[in-house]
Every structure is written in C-alpha cells, then in structure tokens.
Amino acid sequence: MCDDELIPPSADLTEDQWLRAEPALAEGPVGERVREMRAPRRRTVLGGVVAGAAALTVLQGGAQPAAAAARTGKFPLPTEPNRAGEYAVLLTGDAGTGEDAQHAVAAAAREVCRAEGVGLAVGLGDNIYENGPESADDSEFRTKFEDPNSGLDMPWLMVLGNHDCSGLIPGSGGDPSRGDREVAYAQGSRRWYMPSRYYNVALPAQAGDGSAPVVEFFAIDSNPVSSYVAQMDPHYWWNGPYMREQRAWLDGALKASRARWKIVLGHHPYLNNGKHGSAGSYDGFVIGNYTSGIHLKELYEEVVCGRADLILSGHDHTLQILKPTARTGGTRQIVCGAAGKAGDGKAHFGHPSTWQNFSDHGFMILKVSGRAMTVEAYTVDVTTRTARLAHRTRTAAPVG
C-alpha cells in the first residue's frame, strides 16, 4: 500500500475480517472503496492483442533467440554488448499509474537509453495500479505500460508487485492468482517479458559458443510471503507448494549459474530505509506469516545473500543504493521504485547506504561487463521531463 491508499489491515486478517473487526471502517470511505472494488469493472479491450490462458510452469532460462523474436514480433534479448562493451539495462519500479509522472520518467529515460545504448529494461512490480489487470487483454496494459514506454523498444523483464496481485483491497497482495493475467499478456506484447511468474534470463542471450554468461537475472514472485492479508488459497500459503517450488527453483538456479554477475529481481526489498521498512518488519508488523514479510526475509538470507551480487526491488517509492555488509554476505540491496510515485522525503531507517533519495522521481541504469558492474541513479524533473545523473557506483569484484 502507499501513502494515498488504505491503511494496512491487522496482521493476517482477510479484508472481510478486517472490516468486521472495525465496523466504523465499513460505514466510511474505506468501506465504500472496498465495495467499489467488488463491483464488476468494465474496461475496453486492447485491439490486436492475442492472449490466452497462460500455463503456470516454472521456466528456467527465458532467453529467446533473435530469430524466434523476429518471428513473433517481440523485441529480442541482447545477444551482444553495446559500443562501450557493456550490457546496459534500464531499471524502473512502481511505474504503472498512467499519470503524467510516469510519462515524464519514461520520456527522460528514453533520452538516456539512446545515449547509453540500453538494450534491456526491468520493471520491478506494481506494473498496473491500483489493483492489477482485470484480464489478460485489459486496456490498462496499454494506458499504464505500452503508451508511456513508447520508444523504449526493448524487452522488459517484469516482476509481480502487490498491486498486481490484489484482492478486495488495492495493494493487499491477497490474490496472487491475478498475476497469471500478466504472464498471459506477455504472449502478445512486444515489450512485456514474463514467461512465468518467476524465471531467469542470462545475457548474452543464446551465446552458442559455450562461454559463461556475463550476467544472469533471477526474477522472483515475493507476494505470497509479503501480503497485507493472509493467503486463503493453500497453493499460495507461505509454506505451500508454490513457495516451496519457487524456493527450490531459486536455490538450484543460483547454484547452477555460471554468470559472472548474478542479480535477483523482486518487488519487495530485503533491506530498505523507506517507510515500508525491511523484510521481517514491513510497515511495523513483526508478527504473522504474511504481513511482516518474515518468510521473505528467510528466503533472502538463506538462498540469496552471499550468492547474488544485487537484489533489485521496488515497493518503496524511493531511490536507494545500500551498502553490501557482512549481514548481507556482500550482496547489495538496491531500491528503485520511483518511476510513477515519489516518497515522503525522509529516511525512516538507518541501513548503511552509498546514496539515497526519498523525494524525487527517477530511474537507474545498470551496466555490466566482464570487468565491472556500474549502477547509475537518475532523478527526474517531472515538469521538464529531464533526467539528472545523481550518483554512480562501480563494483569490480563479484560476490563469491
């Protein structure tokens, strides 16, 4: 949830239980909003988009050959570095409002991407505010993703955020199955890349010469262990089959990866100085299997930390480049969630940081080569639609 939305319910309550526990809320504006969300929605259908039901399978290595991409009309994954000898990647998060700020950030990013030879983009969740798409061909895919990102003609590695998987209350994350609509949408979009709810992609795509990849991305679905309400479907319980399978996949994929740089993409951060806080105590909750994010904390600490070089997340509408520490096993947390909404202007926690900004909209550019990994943070003036390079961090030695 965000500053301008409903307050989170008590830990591990469904929306209905929450309203019954607080009758006054049901009679006020909160109750009106819940009733509005329950009402059927009517939206126009995107023309020309073919999207059937997605098979919910665990896909390893999402790389798509350039020839296959050409046949399907999709933008191909990079098969070689840019002129600077780097794979340059646009990082955005929490973008999908369809409002002027999102358009301004995308316009500013277009200019930087042209100059830097960017060939890939990442969307770190909350892709369709406020409650995710209503179908695989919802018109909001056009108004909140395709139109704003016109000209950013590259594959976008997308992950699911809490607003993409909500139940009755926007942002609750209480209905993970809604994320299947975004997987299905990927079948017909040139940009949107989401072959499954979690997946991995290595660059260069389809190298073919037996060489190790330069970088590999591991996109995870953090929603079932970070929702504001308890999960009702046993498949998505914190200890249910979906999370057990995802954990086993992530552990195996990281172990098998030969890439020089390994990067985990997940909407909810491990560490965070913004108002939502860190995994294990999200939004001040320290109890419960869901609201606090305690089991996502376990996943990061037991599977990711010390093995991946970066954890890239959104959720907080801020820009943060935190320092790798002994606690993280050398893994660096980056929060990049200011592409559609901005933060409240202040740090709420004190995790060691290299650079952070809690006020501005913005995005980041990741550059990787065999020699180094660089992260550049840009703030955006929404009025002028221009970007300013605010910080650059360079790393020469991979974790492990």
mmCIF file of C-alpha atoms in Angstrom:
data_model
loop_
_atom_site.group_PDB
_atom_site.id
_atom_site.type_symbol
_atom_site.label_atom_id
_atom_site.label_comp_id
_atom_site.label_asym_id
_atom_site.label_seq_id
_atom_site.Cartn_x
_atom_site.Cartn_y
_atom_site.Cartn_z
ATOM 1 C CA MET A 1 0.000 0.000 0.000
ATOM 2 C CA CYS A 2 1.032 3.561 -0.488
ATOM 3 C CA ASP A 3 0.648 6.938 1.192
ATOM 4 C CA ASP A 4 -2.545 7.781 -0.649
ATOM 5 C CA GLU A 5 -4.221 4.419 -0.144
ATOM 6 C CA LEU A 6 -5.923 2.468 2.597
ATOM 7 C CA ILE A 7 -4.083 1.744 5.813
ATOM 8 C CA PRO A 8 -2.983 -1.899 6.030
ATOM 9 C CA PRO A 9 -5.257 -4.288 7.926
ATOM 10 C CA SER A 10 -4.124 -6.017 11.072
ATOM 11 C CA ALA A 11 -1.664 -8.841 10.536
ATOM 12 C CA ASP A 12 -3.086 -11.997 8.965
ATOM 13 C CA LEU A 13 -6.685 -10.755 8.604
ATOM 14 C CA THR A 14 -8.605 -11.009 5.367
ATOM 15 C CA GLU A 15 -10.300 -7.848 4.131
ATOM 16 C CA ASP A 16 -13.714 -9.087 5.282
ATOM 17 C CA GLN A 17 -12.396 -9.981 8.732
ATOM 18 C CA TRP A 18 -10.740 -6.595 8.960
ATOM 19 C CA LEU A 19 -13.966 -4.724 8.199
ATOM 20 C CA ARG A 20 -15.960 -6.855 10.627
ATOM 21 C CA ALA A 21 -13.384 -6.116 13.341
ATOM 22 C CA GLU A 22 -13.652 -2.365 12.666
ATOM 23 C CA PRO A 23 -17.352 -1.687 11.878
ATOM 24 C CA ALA A 24 -16.766 2.044 11.591
ATOM 25 C CA LEU A 25 -14.480 1.472 8.621
ATOM 26 C CA ALA A 26 -17.207 -0.426 6.771
ATOM 27 C CA GLU A 27 -19.522 2.577 7.016
ATOM 28 C CA GLY A 28 -16.964 5.166 5.967
ATOM 29 C CA PRO A 29 -14.854 5.879 2.863
ATOM 30 C CA VAL A 30 -12.809 2.715 3.370
ATOM 31 C CA GLY A 31 -15.920 0.570 3.147
ATOM 32 C CA GLU A 32 -17.082 2.480 0.092
ATOM 33 C CA ARG A 33 -13.792 1.790 -1.618
ATOM 34 C CA VAL A 34 -13.947 -1.915 -0.792
ATOM 35 C CA ARG A 35 -17.489 -2.117 -2.194
ATOM 36 C CA GLU A 36 -16.342 -0.288 -5.303
ATOM 37 C CA MET A 37 -13.526 -2.800 -5.796
ATOM 38 C CA ARG A 38 -16.016 -5.662 -5.503
ATOM 39 C CA ALA A 39 -18.205 -4.244 -8.275
ATOM 40 C CA PRO A 40 -17.577 -5.620 -11.790
ATOM 41 C CA ARG A 41 -15.307 -3.409 -13.840
ATOM 42 C CA ARG A 42 -15.847 -2.542 -17.477
ATOM 43 C CA ARG A 43 -12.783 -1.714 -19.487
ATOM 44 C CA THR A 44 -12.153 -1.614 -23.191
ATOM 45 C CA VAL A 45 -10.218 -4.441 -24.714
ATOM 46 C CA LEU A 46 -6.828 -3.883 -26.291
ATOM 47 C CA GLY A 47 -7.034 -4.211 -30.051
ATOM 48 C CA GLY A 48 -4.791 -6.732 -31.692
ATOM 49 C CA VAL A 49 -3.519 -8.410 -28.515
ATOM 50 C CA VAL A 50 -3.770 -12.180 -28.543
ATOM 51 C CA ALA A 51 -3.507 -13.618 -25.057
ATOM 52 C CA GLY A 52 -4.829 -16.988 -23.969
ATOM 53 C CA ALA A 53 -4.647 -18.701 -20.657
ATOM 54 C CA ALA A 54 -1.037 -18.967 -19.518
ATOM 55 C CA ALA A 55 0.376 -22.310 -18.481
ATOM 56 C CA LEU A 56 1.740 -21.848 -14.983
ATOM 57 C CA THR A 57 5.026 -23.662 -15.417
ATOM 58 C CA VAL A 58 8.429 -22.990 -13.931
ATOM 59 C CA LEU A 59 10.666 -21.873 -16.768
ATOM 60 C CA GLN A 60 14.417 -21.866 -16.442
ATOM 61 C CA GLY A 61 16.435 -19.661 -18.790
ATOM 62 C CA GLY A 62 13.979 -17.371 -20.503
ATOM 63 C CA ALA A 63 16.408 -16.387 -23.266
ATOM 64 C CA GLN A 64 14.698 -16.182 -26.633
ATOM 65 C CA PRO A 65 16.809 -16.428 -29.814
ATOM 66 C CA ALA A 66 16.788 -13.358 -32.025
ATOM 67 C CA ALA A 67 15.314 -15.388 -34.891
ATOM 68 C CA ALA A 68 12.416 -16.539 -32.723
ATOM 69 C CA ALA A 69 11.845 -12.972 -31.547
ATOM 70 C CA ALA A 70 11.734 -11.798 -35.140
ATOM 71 C CA ARG A 71 9.106 -14.408 -35.983
ATOM 72 C CA THR A 72 6.886 -13.388 -33.069
ATOM 73 C CA GLY A 73 7.448 -9.656 -33.477
ATOM 74 C CA LYS A 74 8.953 -9.361 -29.989
ATOM 75 C CA PHE A 75 11.921 -7.182 -29.209
ATOM 76 C CA PRO A 76 14.854 -9.609 -28.847
ATOM 77 C CA LEU A 77 17.013 -10.031 -25.790
ATOM 78 C CA PRO A 78 20.527 -8.614 -26.297
ATOM 79 C CA THR A 79 22.984 -11.017 -27.897
ATOM 80 C CA GLU A 80 25.992 -8.700 -27.694
ATOM 81 C CA PRO A 81 27.118 -5.684 -25.656
ATOM 82 C CA ASN A 82 26.790 -2.047 -26.713
ATOM 83 C CA ARG A 83 29.580 0.026 -28.218
ATOM 84 C CA ALA A 84 31.103 0.520 -24.784
ATOM 85 C CA GLY A 85 31.400 -3.243 -24.355
ATOM 86 C CA GLU A 86 28.666 -3.347 -21.700
ATOM 87 C CA TYR A 87 25.158 -4.697 -21.339
ATOM 88 C CA ALA A 88 23.171 -1.611 -20.310
ATOM 89 C CA VAL A 89 19.831 -2.119 -18.543
ATOM 90 C CA LEU A 90 17.110 0.390 -17.596
ATOM 91 C CA LEU A 91 15.758 -0.139 -14.050
ATOM 92 C CA THR A 92 12.301 1.129 -13.097
ATOM 93 C CA GLY A 93 9.783 0.226 -10.419
ATOM 94 C CA ASP A 94 6.255 1.041 -9.244
ATOM 95 C CA ALA A 95 5.613 2.774 -12.546
ATOM 96 C CA GLY A 96 2.120 1.738 -13.634
ATOM 97 C CA THR A 97 -0.052 4.757 -12.837
ATOM 98 C CA GLY A 98 -0.645 6.013 -16.367
ATOM 99 C CA GLU A 99 -0.260 9.530 -14.975
ATOM 100 C CA ASP A 100 1.993 12.395 -16.003
ATOM 101 C CA ALA A 101 4.858 11.477 -13.683
ATOM 102 C CA GLN A 102 5.164 8.033 -15.261
ATOM 103 C CA HIS A 103 5.188 9.566 -18.746
ATOM 104 C CA ALA A 104 7.785 12.117 -17.640
ATOM 105 C CA VAL A 105 10.131 9.482 -16.198
ATOM 106 C CA ALA A 106 9.791 7.360 -19.340
ATOM 107 C CA ALA A 107 10.474 10.370 -21.576
ATOM 108 C CA ALA A 108 13.603 11.240 -19.594
ATOM 109 C CA ALA A 109 14.715 7.601 -19.637
ATOM 110 C CA ARG A 110 14.332 7.431 -23.426
ATOM 111 C CA GLU A 111 16.989 10.091 -23.905
ATOM 112 C CA VAL A 112 19.409 8.409 -21.513
ATOM 113 C CA CYS A 113 18.792 4.983 -23.054
ATOM 114 C CA ARG A 114 19.589 6.278 -26.542
ATOM 115 C CA ALA A 115 22.836 7.815 -25.330
ATOM 116 C CA GLU A 116 23.898 4.782 -23.296
ATOM 117 C CA GLY A 117 22.965 2.038 -25.747
ATOM 118 C CA VAL A 118 20.466 0.385 -23.403
ATOM 119 C CA GLY A 119 19.093 -2.886 -24.784
ATOM 120 C CA LEU A 120 17.033 -4.258 -21.891
ATOM 121 C CA ALA A 121 14.675 -2.896 -19.234
ATOM 122 C CA VAL A 122 13.430 -4.147 -15.869
ATOM 123 C CA GLY A 123 10.042 -3.416 -14.277
ATOM 124 C CA LEU A 124 10.207 -4.153 -10.549
ATOM 125 C CA GLY A 125 6.490 -4.645 -9.910
ATOM 126 C CA ASP A 126 3.328 -2.636 -9.296
ATOM 127 C CA ASN A 127 3.016 -2.624 -13.039
ATOM 128 C CA ILE A 128 -0.726 -1.873 -13.127
ATOM 129 C CA TYR A 129 -2.058 0.333 -10.318
ATOM 130 C CA GLU A 130 -4.153 0.120 -8.228
ATOM 131 C CA ASN A 131 -5.397 -3.449 -8.303
ATOM 132 C CA GLY A 132 -3.777 -5.151 -11.268
ATOM 133 C CA PRO A 133 -5.367 -6.036 -14.610
ATOM 134 C CA GLU A 134 -8.862 -7.451 -14.826
ATOM 135 C CA SER A 135 -7.957 -9.730 -17.724
ATOM 136 C CA ALA A 136 -5.045 -10.654 -19.974
ATOM 137 C CA ASP A 137 -6.196 -8.043 -22.507
ATOM 138 C CA ASP A 138 -7.168 -5.244 -20.124
ATOM 139 C CA SER A 139 -6.859 -1.784 -21.699
ATOM 140 C CA GLU A 140 -4.725 -0.725 -18.737
ATOM 141 C CA PHE A 141 -1.811 -2.651 -20.214
ATOM 142 C CA ARG A 142 -1.887 -0.057 -22.965
ATOM 143 C CA THR A 143 -2.530 3.062 -20.863
ATOM 144 C CA LYS A 144 -0.192 2.141 -17.999
ATOM 145 C CA PHE A 145 2.609 0.331 -19.796
ATOM 146 C CA GLU A 146 2.684 0.371 -23.591
ATOM 147 C CA ASP A 147 1.806 4.032 -24.188
ATOM 148 C CA PRO A 148 4.085 5.542 -21.517
ATOM 149 C CA ASN A 149 7.004 3.368 -22.676
ATOM 150 C CA SER A 150 6.615 4.072 -26.371
ATOM 151 C CA GLY A 151 10.091 4.431 -27.857
ATOM 152 C CA LEU A 152 11.696 2.272 -25.169
ATOM 153 C CA ASP A 153 11.768 -0.511 -27.715
ATOM 154 C CA MET A 154 13.406 -3.398 -25.898
ATOM 155 C CA PRO A 155 12.363 -6.400 -23.806
ATOM 156 C CA TRP A 156 11.147 -5.541 -20.290
ATOM 157 C CA LEU A 157 11.812 -8.166 -17.627
ATOM 158 C CA MET A 158 8.727 -7.804 -15.443
ATOM 159 C CA VAL A 159 8.072 -8.986 -11.879
ATOM 160 C CA LEU A 160 4.828 -9.070 -9.926
ATOM 161 C CA GLY A 161 4.113 -6.471 -7.234
ATOM 162 C CA ASN A 162 1.483 -6.365 -4.505
ATOM 163 C CA HIS A 163 -0.734 -4.072 -6.602
ATOM 164 C CA ASP A 164 -0.623 -6.621 -9.428
ATOM 165 C CA CYS A 165 -1.919 -9.392 -7.152
ATOM 166 C CA SER A 166 -4.571 -7.727 -5.003
ATOM 167 C CA GLY A 167 -7.884 -8.982 -3.750
ATOM 168 C CA LEU A 168 -10.658 -6.729 -2.499
ATOM 169 C CA ILE A 169 -8.350 -4.008 -1.220
ATOM 170 C CA PRO A 170 -5.933 -2.414 -3.696
ATOM 171 C CA GLY A 171 -2.352 -3.237 -2.815
ATOM 172 C CA SER A 172 -3.157 -6.028 -0.365
ATOM 173 C CA GLY A 173 -1.420 -8.723 -2.399
ATOM 174 C CA GLY A 174 -4.152 -11.062 -1.255
ATOM 175 C CA ASP A 175 -4.882 -12.741 -4.598
ATOM 176 C CA PRO A 176 -1.633 -13.921 -6.216
ATOM 177 C CA SER A 177 -3.520 -15.795 -8.929
ATOM 178 C CA ARG A 178 -4.286 -12.454 -10.582
ATOM 179 C CA GLY A 179 -0.636 -12.358 -11.611
ATOM 180 C CA ASP A 180 -1.384 -15.056 -14.174
ATOM 181 C CA ARG A 181 -3.011 -12.329 -16.284
ATOM 182 C CA GLU A 182 0.319 -10.561 -16.612
ATOM 183 C CA VAL A 183 2.029 -13.808 -17.605
ATOM 184 C CA ALA A 184 -0.650 -14.306 -20.260
ATOM 185 C CA TYR A 185 -0.271 -10.734 -21.522
ATOM 186 C CA ALA A 186 3.398 -11.406 -22.275
ATOM 187 C CA GLN A 187 2.341 -13.755 -25.077
ATOM 188 C CA GLY A 188 1.105 -10.853 -27.202
ATOM 189 C CA SER A 189 3.254 -7.872 -26.167
ATOM 190 C CA ARG A 190 6.480 -6.948 -27.930
ATOM 191 C CA ARG A 191 7.930 -5.440 -24.740
ATOM 192 C CA TRP A 192 6.455 -7.273 -21.762
ATOM 193 C CA TYR A 193 8.678 -10.248 -20.869
ATOM 194 C CA MET A 194 7.255 -12.608 -18.248
ATOM 195 C CA PRO A 195 7.382 -16.238 -19.401
ATOM 196 C CA SER A 196 6.306 -17.394 -15.945
ATOM 197 C CA ARG A 197 5.648 -15.931 -12.520
ATOM 198 C CA TYR A 198 9.332 -16.474 -11.742
ATOM 199 C CA TYR A 199 12.094 -17.111 -14.239
ATOM 200 C CA ASN A 200 15.723 -16.436 -15.122
ATOM 201 C CA VAL A 201 17.391 -14.756 -18.092
ATOM 202 C CA ALA A 202 21.097 -14.780 -18.973
ATOM 203 C CA LEU A 203 22.982 -12.324 -21.200
ATOM 204 C CA PRO A 204 24.216 -12.608 -23.815
ATOM 205 C CA ALA A 205 21.110 -14.422 -24.985
ATOM 206 C CA GLN A 206 21.887 -17.693 -26.773
ATOM 207 C CA ALA A 207 25.639 -17.167 -26.878
ATOM 208 C CA GLY A 208 26.109 -20.567 -28.536
ATOM 209 C CA ASP A 209 29.862 -20.752 -28.001
ATOM 210 C CA GLY A 210 29.817 -22.379 -24.587
ATOM 211 C CA SER A 211 31.101 -19.278 -22.824
ATOM 212 C CA ALA A 212 29.748 -18.281 -19.430
ATOM 213 C CA PRO A 213 27.121 -15.509 -19.414
ATOM 214 C CA VAL A 214 28.171 -12.036 -18.372
ATOM 215 C CA VAL A 215 25.068 -11.511 -16.225
ATOM 216 C CA GLU A 216 22.036 -13.538 -15.182
ATOM 217 C CA PHE A 217 18.762 -12.175 -13.803
ATOM 218 C CA PHE A 218 16.536 -14.187 -11.457
ATOM 219 C CA ALA A 219 13.004 -12.758 -11.268
ATOM 220 C CA ILE A 220 11.017 -13.900 -8.221
ATOM 221 C CA ASP A 221 7.429 -13.527 -7.005
ATOM 222 C CA SER A 222 7.566 -12.189 -3.442
ATOM 223 C CA ASN A 223 3.830 -11.611 -2.998
ATOM 224 C CA PRO A 224 2.696 -14.818 -1.250
ATOM 225 C CA VAL A 225 5.101 -14.117 1.639
ATOM 226 C CA SER A 226 4.617 -10.333 1.807
ATOM 227 C CA SER A 227 0.879 -9.721 1.536
ATOM 228 C CA TYR A 228 -1.058 -7.408 3.844
ATOM 229 C CA VAL A 229 -3.620 -10.157 4.404
ATOM 230 C CA ALA A 230 -3.451 -13.888 4.947
ATOM 231 C CA GLN A 231 -3.414 -16.050 1.829
ATOM 232 C CA MET A 232 -6.638 -18.044 1.546
ATOM 233 C CA ASP A 233 -5.599 -20.354 -1.311
ATOM 234 C CA PRO A 234 -3.477 -23.208 0.137
ATOM 235 C CA HIS A 235 -1.417 -23.213 -3.043
ATOM 236 C CA TYR A 236 -0.047 -19.771 -2.100
ATOM 237 C CA TRP A 237 0.353 -20.252 1.651
ATOM 238 C CA TRP A 238 3.761 -19.141 2.926
ATOM 239 C CA ASN A 239 4.670 -22.827 3.344
ATOM 240 C CA GLY A 240 2.514 -24.120 0.488
ATOM 241 C CA PRO A 241 3.573 -25.827 -2.730
ATOM 242 C CA TYR A 242 4.078 -22.620 -4.735
ATOM 243 C CA MET A 243 6.612 -21.079 -2.360
ATOM 244 C CA ARG A 244 8.362 -24.414 -1.778
ATOM 245 C CA GLU A 245 8.729 -24.888 -5.526
ATOM 246 C CA GLN A 246 9.890 -21.317 -6.049
ATOM 247 C CA ARG A 247 12.478 -21.572 -3.290
ATOM 248 C CA ALA A 248 13.840 -24.826 -4.681
ATOM 249 C CA TRP A 249 13.984 -23.333 -8.166
ATOM 250 C CA LEU A 250 15.816 -20.188 -6.998
ATOM 251 C CA ASP A 251 18.299 -22.172 -4.942
ATOM 252 C CA GLY A 252 19.022 -24.500 -7.854
ATOM 253 C CA ALA A 253 19.193 -21.739 -10.456
ATOM 254 C CA LEU A 254 21.648 -19.659 -8.429
ATOM 255 C CA LYS A 255 23.750 -22.746 -7.738
ATOM 256 C CA ALA A 256 23.844 -23.732 -11.418
ATOM 257 C CA SER A 257 24.521 -20.249 -12.792
ATOM 258 C CA ARG A 258 27.891 -19.714 -14.478
ATOM 259 C CA ALA A 259 27.308 -15.971 -14.941
ATOM 260 C CA ARG A 260 29.926 -13.539 -13.670
ATOM 261 C CA TRP A 261 27.213 -11.299 -12.185
ATOM 262 C CA LYS A 262 24.016 -12.618 -10.584
ATOM 263 C CA ILE A 263 21.075 -10.290 -9.939
ATOM 264 C CA VAL A 264 17.804 -11.134 -8.150
ATOM 265 C CA LEU A 265 14.701 -9.135 -9.063
ATOM 266 C CA GLY A 266 11.870 -8.996 -6.512
ATOM 267 C CA HIS A 267 9.261 -6.354 -5.796
ATOM 268 C CA HIS A 268 9.656 -6.395 -2.016
ATOM 269 C CA PRO A 269 13.120 -5.404 -0.701
ATOM 270 C CA TYR A 270 15.250 -7.260 1.790
ATOM 271 C CA LEU A 271 16.638 -4.081 3.381
ATOM 272 C CA ASN A 272 15.025 -0.678 2.978
ATOM 273 C CA ASN A 273 15.319 2.764 4.563
ATOM 274 C CA GLY A 274 11.952 3.924 3.201
ATOM 275 C CA LYS A 275 8.681 3.957 5.098
ATOM 276 C CA HIS A 276 7.688 0.353 4.296
ATOM 277 C CA GLY A 277 10.742 -0.939 6.142
ATOM 278 C CA SER A 278 12.643 -4.172 5.637
ATOM 279 C CA ALA A 279 11.601 -7.789 5.238
ATOM 280 C CA GLY A 280 10.626 -9.227 8.618
ATOM 281 C CA SER A 281 9.075 -5.976 9.864
ATOM 282 C CA TYR A 282 7.262 -4.441 6.892
ATOM 283 C CA ASP A 283 5.136 -1.433 7.883
ATOM 284 C CA GLY A 284 5.846 -2.002 11.556
ATOM 285 C CA PHE A 285 4.479 -5.550 11.700
ATOM 286 C CA VAL A 286 6.724 -8.050 13.450
ATOM 287 C CA ILE A 287 4.288 -10.967 13.727
ATOM 288 C CA GLY A 288 2.412 -13.136 11.294
ATOM 289 C CA ASN A 289 3.412 -15.287 8.363
ATOM 290 C CA TYR A 290 2.497 -12.675 5.762
ATOM 291 C CA THR A 291 2.319 -9.003 6.719
ATOM 292 C CA SER A 292 5.758 -8.783 8.281
ATOM 293 C CA GLY A 293 7.495 -10.496 5.373
ATOM 294 C CA ILE A 294 9.362 -12.756 7.791
ATOM 295 C CA HIS A 295 9.466 -15.658 5.346
ATOM 296 C CA LEU A 296 10.708 -13.461 2.523
ATOM 297 C CA LYS A 297 13.482 -12.389 4.911
ATOM 298 C CA GLU A 298 14.335 -16.062 5.362
ATOM 299 C CA LEU A 299 14.349 -16.608 1.601
ATOM 300 C CA TYR A 300 16.710 -13.696 1.007
ATOM 301 C CA GLU A 301 19.031 -14.620 3.870
ATOM 302 C CA GLU A 302 19.127 -18.361 3.290
ATOM 303 C CA VAL A 303 19.128 -18.507 -0.507
ATOM 304 C CA VAL A 304 20.186 -15.135 -1.972
ATOM 305 C CA CYS A 305 22.593 -13.307 0.345
ATOM 306 C CA GLY A 306 26.224 -14.110 -0.364
ATOM 307 C CA ARG A 307 25.341 -15.679 -3.718
ATOM 308 C CA ALA A 308 23.822 -12.837 -5.751
ATOM 309 C CA ASP A 309 25.590 -9.548 -6.366
ATOM 310 C CA LEU A 310 22.428 -7.434 -6.264
ATOM 311 C CA ILE A 311 18.865 -7.588 -5.010
ATOM 312 C CA LEU A 312 16.828 -5.131 -7.095
ATOM 313 C CA SER A 313 13.447 -4.150 -5.627
ATOM 314 C CA GLY A 314 10.722 -1.535 -5.736
ATOM 315 C CA HIS A 315 7.761 -1.275 -3.329
ATOM 316 C CA ASP A 316 9.097 1.846 -1.616
ATOM 317 C CA HIS A 317 8.783 4.864 -3.920
ATOM 318 C CA THR A 318 12.387 5.864 -3.393
ATOM 319 C CA LEU A 319 15.854 5.515 -4.906
ATOM 320 C CA GLN A 320 18.368 3.760 -2.662
ATOM 321 C CA ILE A 321 21.761 2.178 -3.230
ATOM 322 C CA LEU A 322 22.569 0.455 0.042
ATOM 323 C CA LYS A 323 25.987 -0.814 1.046
ATOM 324 C CA PRO A 324 26.847 -4.513 0.970
ATOM 325 C CA THR A 325 27.655 -5.645 4.512
ATOM 326 C CA ALA A 326 28.668 -8.722 6.451
ATOM 327 C CA ARG A 327 24.974 -9.215 7.234
ATOM 328 C CA THR A 328 24.151 -9.454 3.524
ATOM 329 C CA GLY A 329 27.149 -11.629 2.700
ATOM 330 C CA GLY A 330 28.354 -8.966 0.287
ATOM 331 C CA THR A 331 25.063 -8.750 -1.594
ATOM 332 C CA ARG A 332 23.953 -5.168 -2.283
ATOM 333 C CA GLN A 333 20.291 -4.106 -1.950
ATOM 334 C CA ILE A 334 19.023 -1.512 -4.415
ATOM 335 C CA VAL A 335 15.555 0.016 -4.164
ATOM 336 C CA CYS A 336 14.297 1.641 -7.371
ATOM 337 C CA GLY A 337 10.570 2.334 -7.035
ATOM 338 C CA ALA A 338 10.166 5.985 -8.036
ATOM 339 C CA ALA A 339 9.097 5.703 -11.679
ATOM 340 C CA GLY A 340 5.446 6.553 -11.029
ATOM 341 C CA LYS A 341 5.224 7.867 -7.475
ATOM 342 C CA ALA A 342 7.674 9.641 -5.161
ATOM 343 C CA GLY A 343 8.496 9.136 -1.489
ATOM 344 C CA ASP A 344 7.772 11.225 1.598
ATOM 345 C CA GLY A 345 11.132 12.975 1.656
ATOM 346 C CA LYS A 346 12.797 11.318 4.618
ATOM 347 C CA ALA A 347 14.690 8.228 5.684
ATOM 348 C CA HIS A 348 12.832 6.081 8.209
ATOM 349 C CA PHE A 349 15.650 3.646 8.971
ATOM 350 C CA GLY A 350 19.423 3.686 9.054
ATOM 351 C CA HIS A 351 20.800 0.839 6.978
ATOM 352 C CA PRO A 352 24.222 1.835 5.611
ATOM 353 C CA SER A 353 23.815 3.470 2.225
ATOM 354 C CA THR A 354 26.048 4.608 -0.589
ATOM 355 C CA TRP A 355 23.392 7.048 -1.869
ATOM 356 C CA GLN A 356 19.659 7.515 -1.399
ATOM 357 C CA ASN A 357 16.859 9.889 -2.363
ATOM 358 C CA PHE A 358 13.400 9.934 -0.772
ATOM 359 C CA SER A 359 11.810 12.863 -2.630
ATOM 360 C CA ASP A 360 12.294 12.655 -6.391
ATOM 361 C CA HIS A 361 11.001 10.538 -9.208
ATOM 362 C CA GLY A 362 13.655 8.653 -11.092
ATOM 363 C CA PHE A 363 15.194 5.509 -12.526
ATOM 364 C CA MET A 364 18.565 3.768 -12.707
ATOM 365 C CA ILE A 365 20.858 2.350 -15.369
ATOM 366 C CA LEU A 366 22.768 -0.875 -14.718
ATOM 367 C CA LYS A 367 25.891 -1.549 -16.801
ATOM 368 C CA VAL A 368 27.676 -4.893 -16.711
ATOM 369 C CA SER A 369 30.742 -6.272 -18.432
ATOM 370 C CA GLY A 370 33.358 -8.856 -17.618
ATOM 371 C CA ARG A 371 35.367 -6.117 -15.929
ATOM 372 C CA ALA A 372 32.856 -4.321 -13.738
ATOM 373 C CA MET A 373 29.264 -3.615 -12.754
ATOM 374 C CA THR A 374 28.091 0.000 -12.541
ATOM 375 C CA VAL A 375 24.814 1.424 -11.233
ATOM 376 C CA GLU A 376 23.861 4.976 -12.177
ATOM 377 C CA ALA A 377 20.958 6.724 -10.418
ATOM 378 C CA TYR A 378 18.986 9.443 -12.207
ATOM 379 C CA THR A 379 16.472 11.835 -10.706
ATOM 380 C CA VAL A 380 13.791 13.292 -12.983
ATOM 381 C CA ASP A 381 12.259 16.766 -13.111
ATOM 382 C CA VAL A 382 8.663 15.859 -13.973
ATOM 383 C CA THR A 383 7.844 19.345 -15.266
ATOM 384 C CA THR A 384 10.664 19.466 -17.817
ATOM 385 C CA ARG A 385 10.853 15.682 -18.342
ATOM 386 C CA THR A 386 14.619 15.743 -17.973
ATOM 387 C CA ALA A 387 16.951 13.426 -16.076
ATOM 388 C CA ARG A 388 19.973 14.313 -13.971
ATOM 389 C CA LEU A 389 22.719 11.838 -13.138
ATOM 390 C CA ALA A 390 22.772 11.952 -9.341
ATOM 391 C CA HIS A 391 25.130 9.121 -8.408
ATOM 392 C CA ARG A 392 27.343 6.384 -9.827
ATOM 393 C CA THR A 393 28.547 3.242 -8.011
ATOM 394 C CA ARG A 394 31.067 0.846 -9.565
ATOM 395 C CA THR A 395 31.952 -2.694 -8.443
ATOM 396 C CA ALA A 396 34.804 -4.729 -9.889
ATOM 397 C CA ALA A 397 34.632 -7.946 -7.847
ATOM 398 C CA PRO A 398 31.577 -10.242 -7.931
ATOM 399 C CA VAL A 399 30.247 -11.831 -4.750
ATOM 400 C CA GLY A 400 31.861 -15.204 -4.222
#
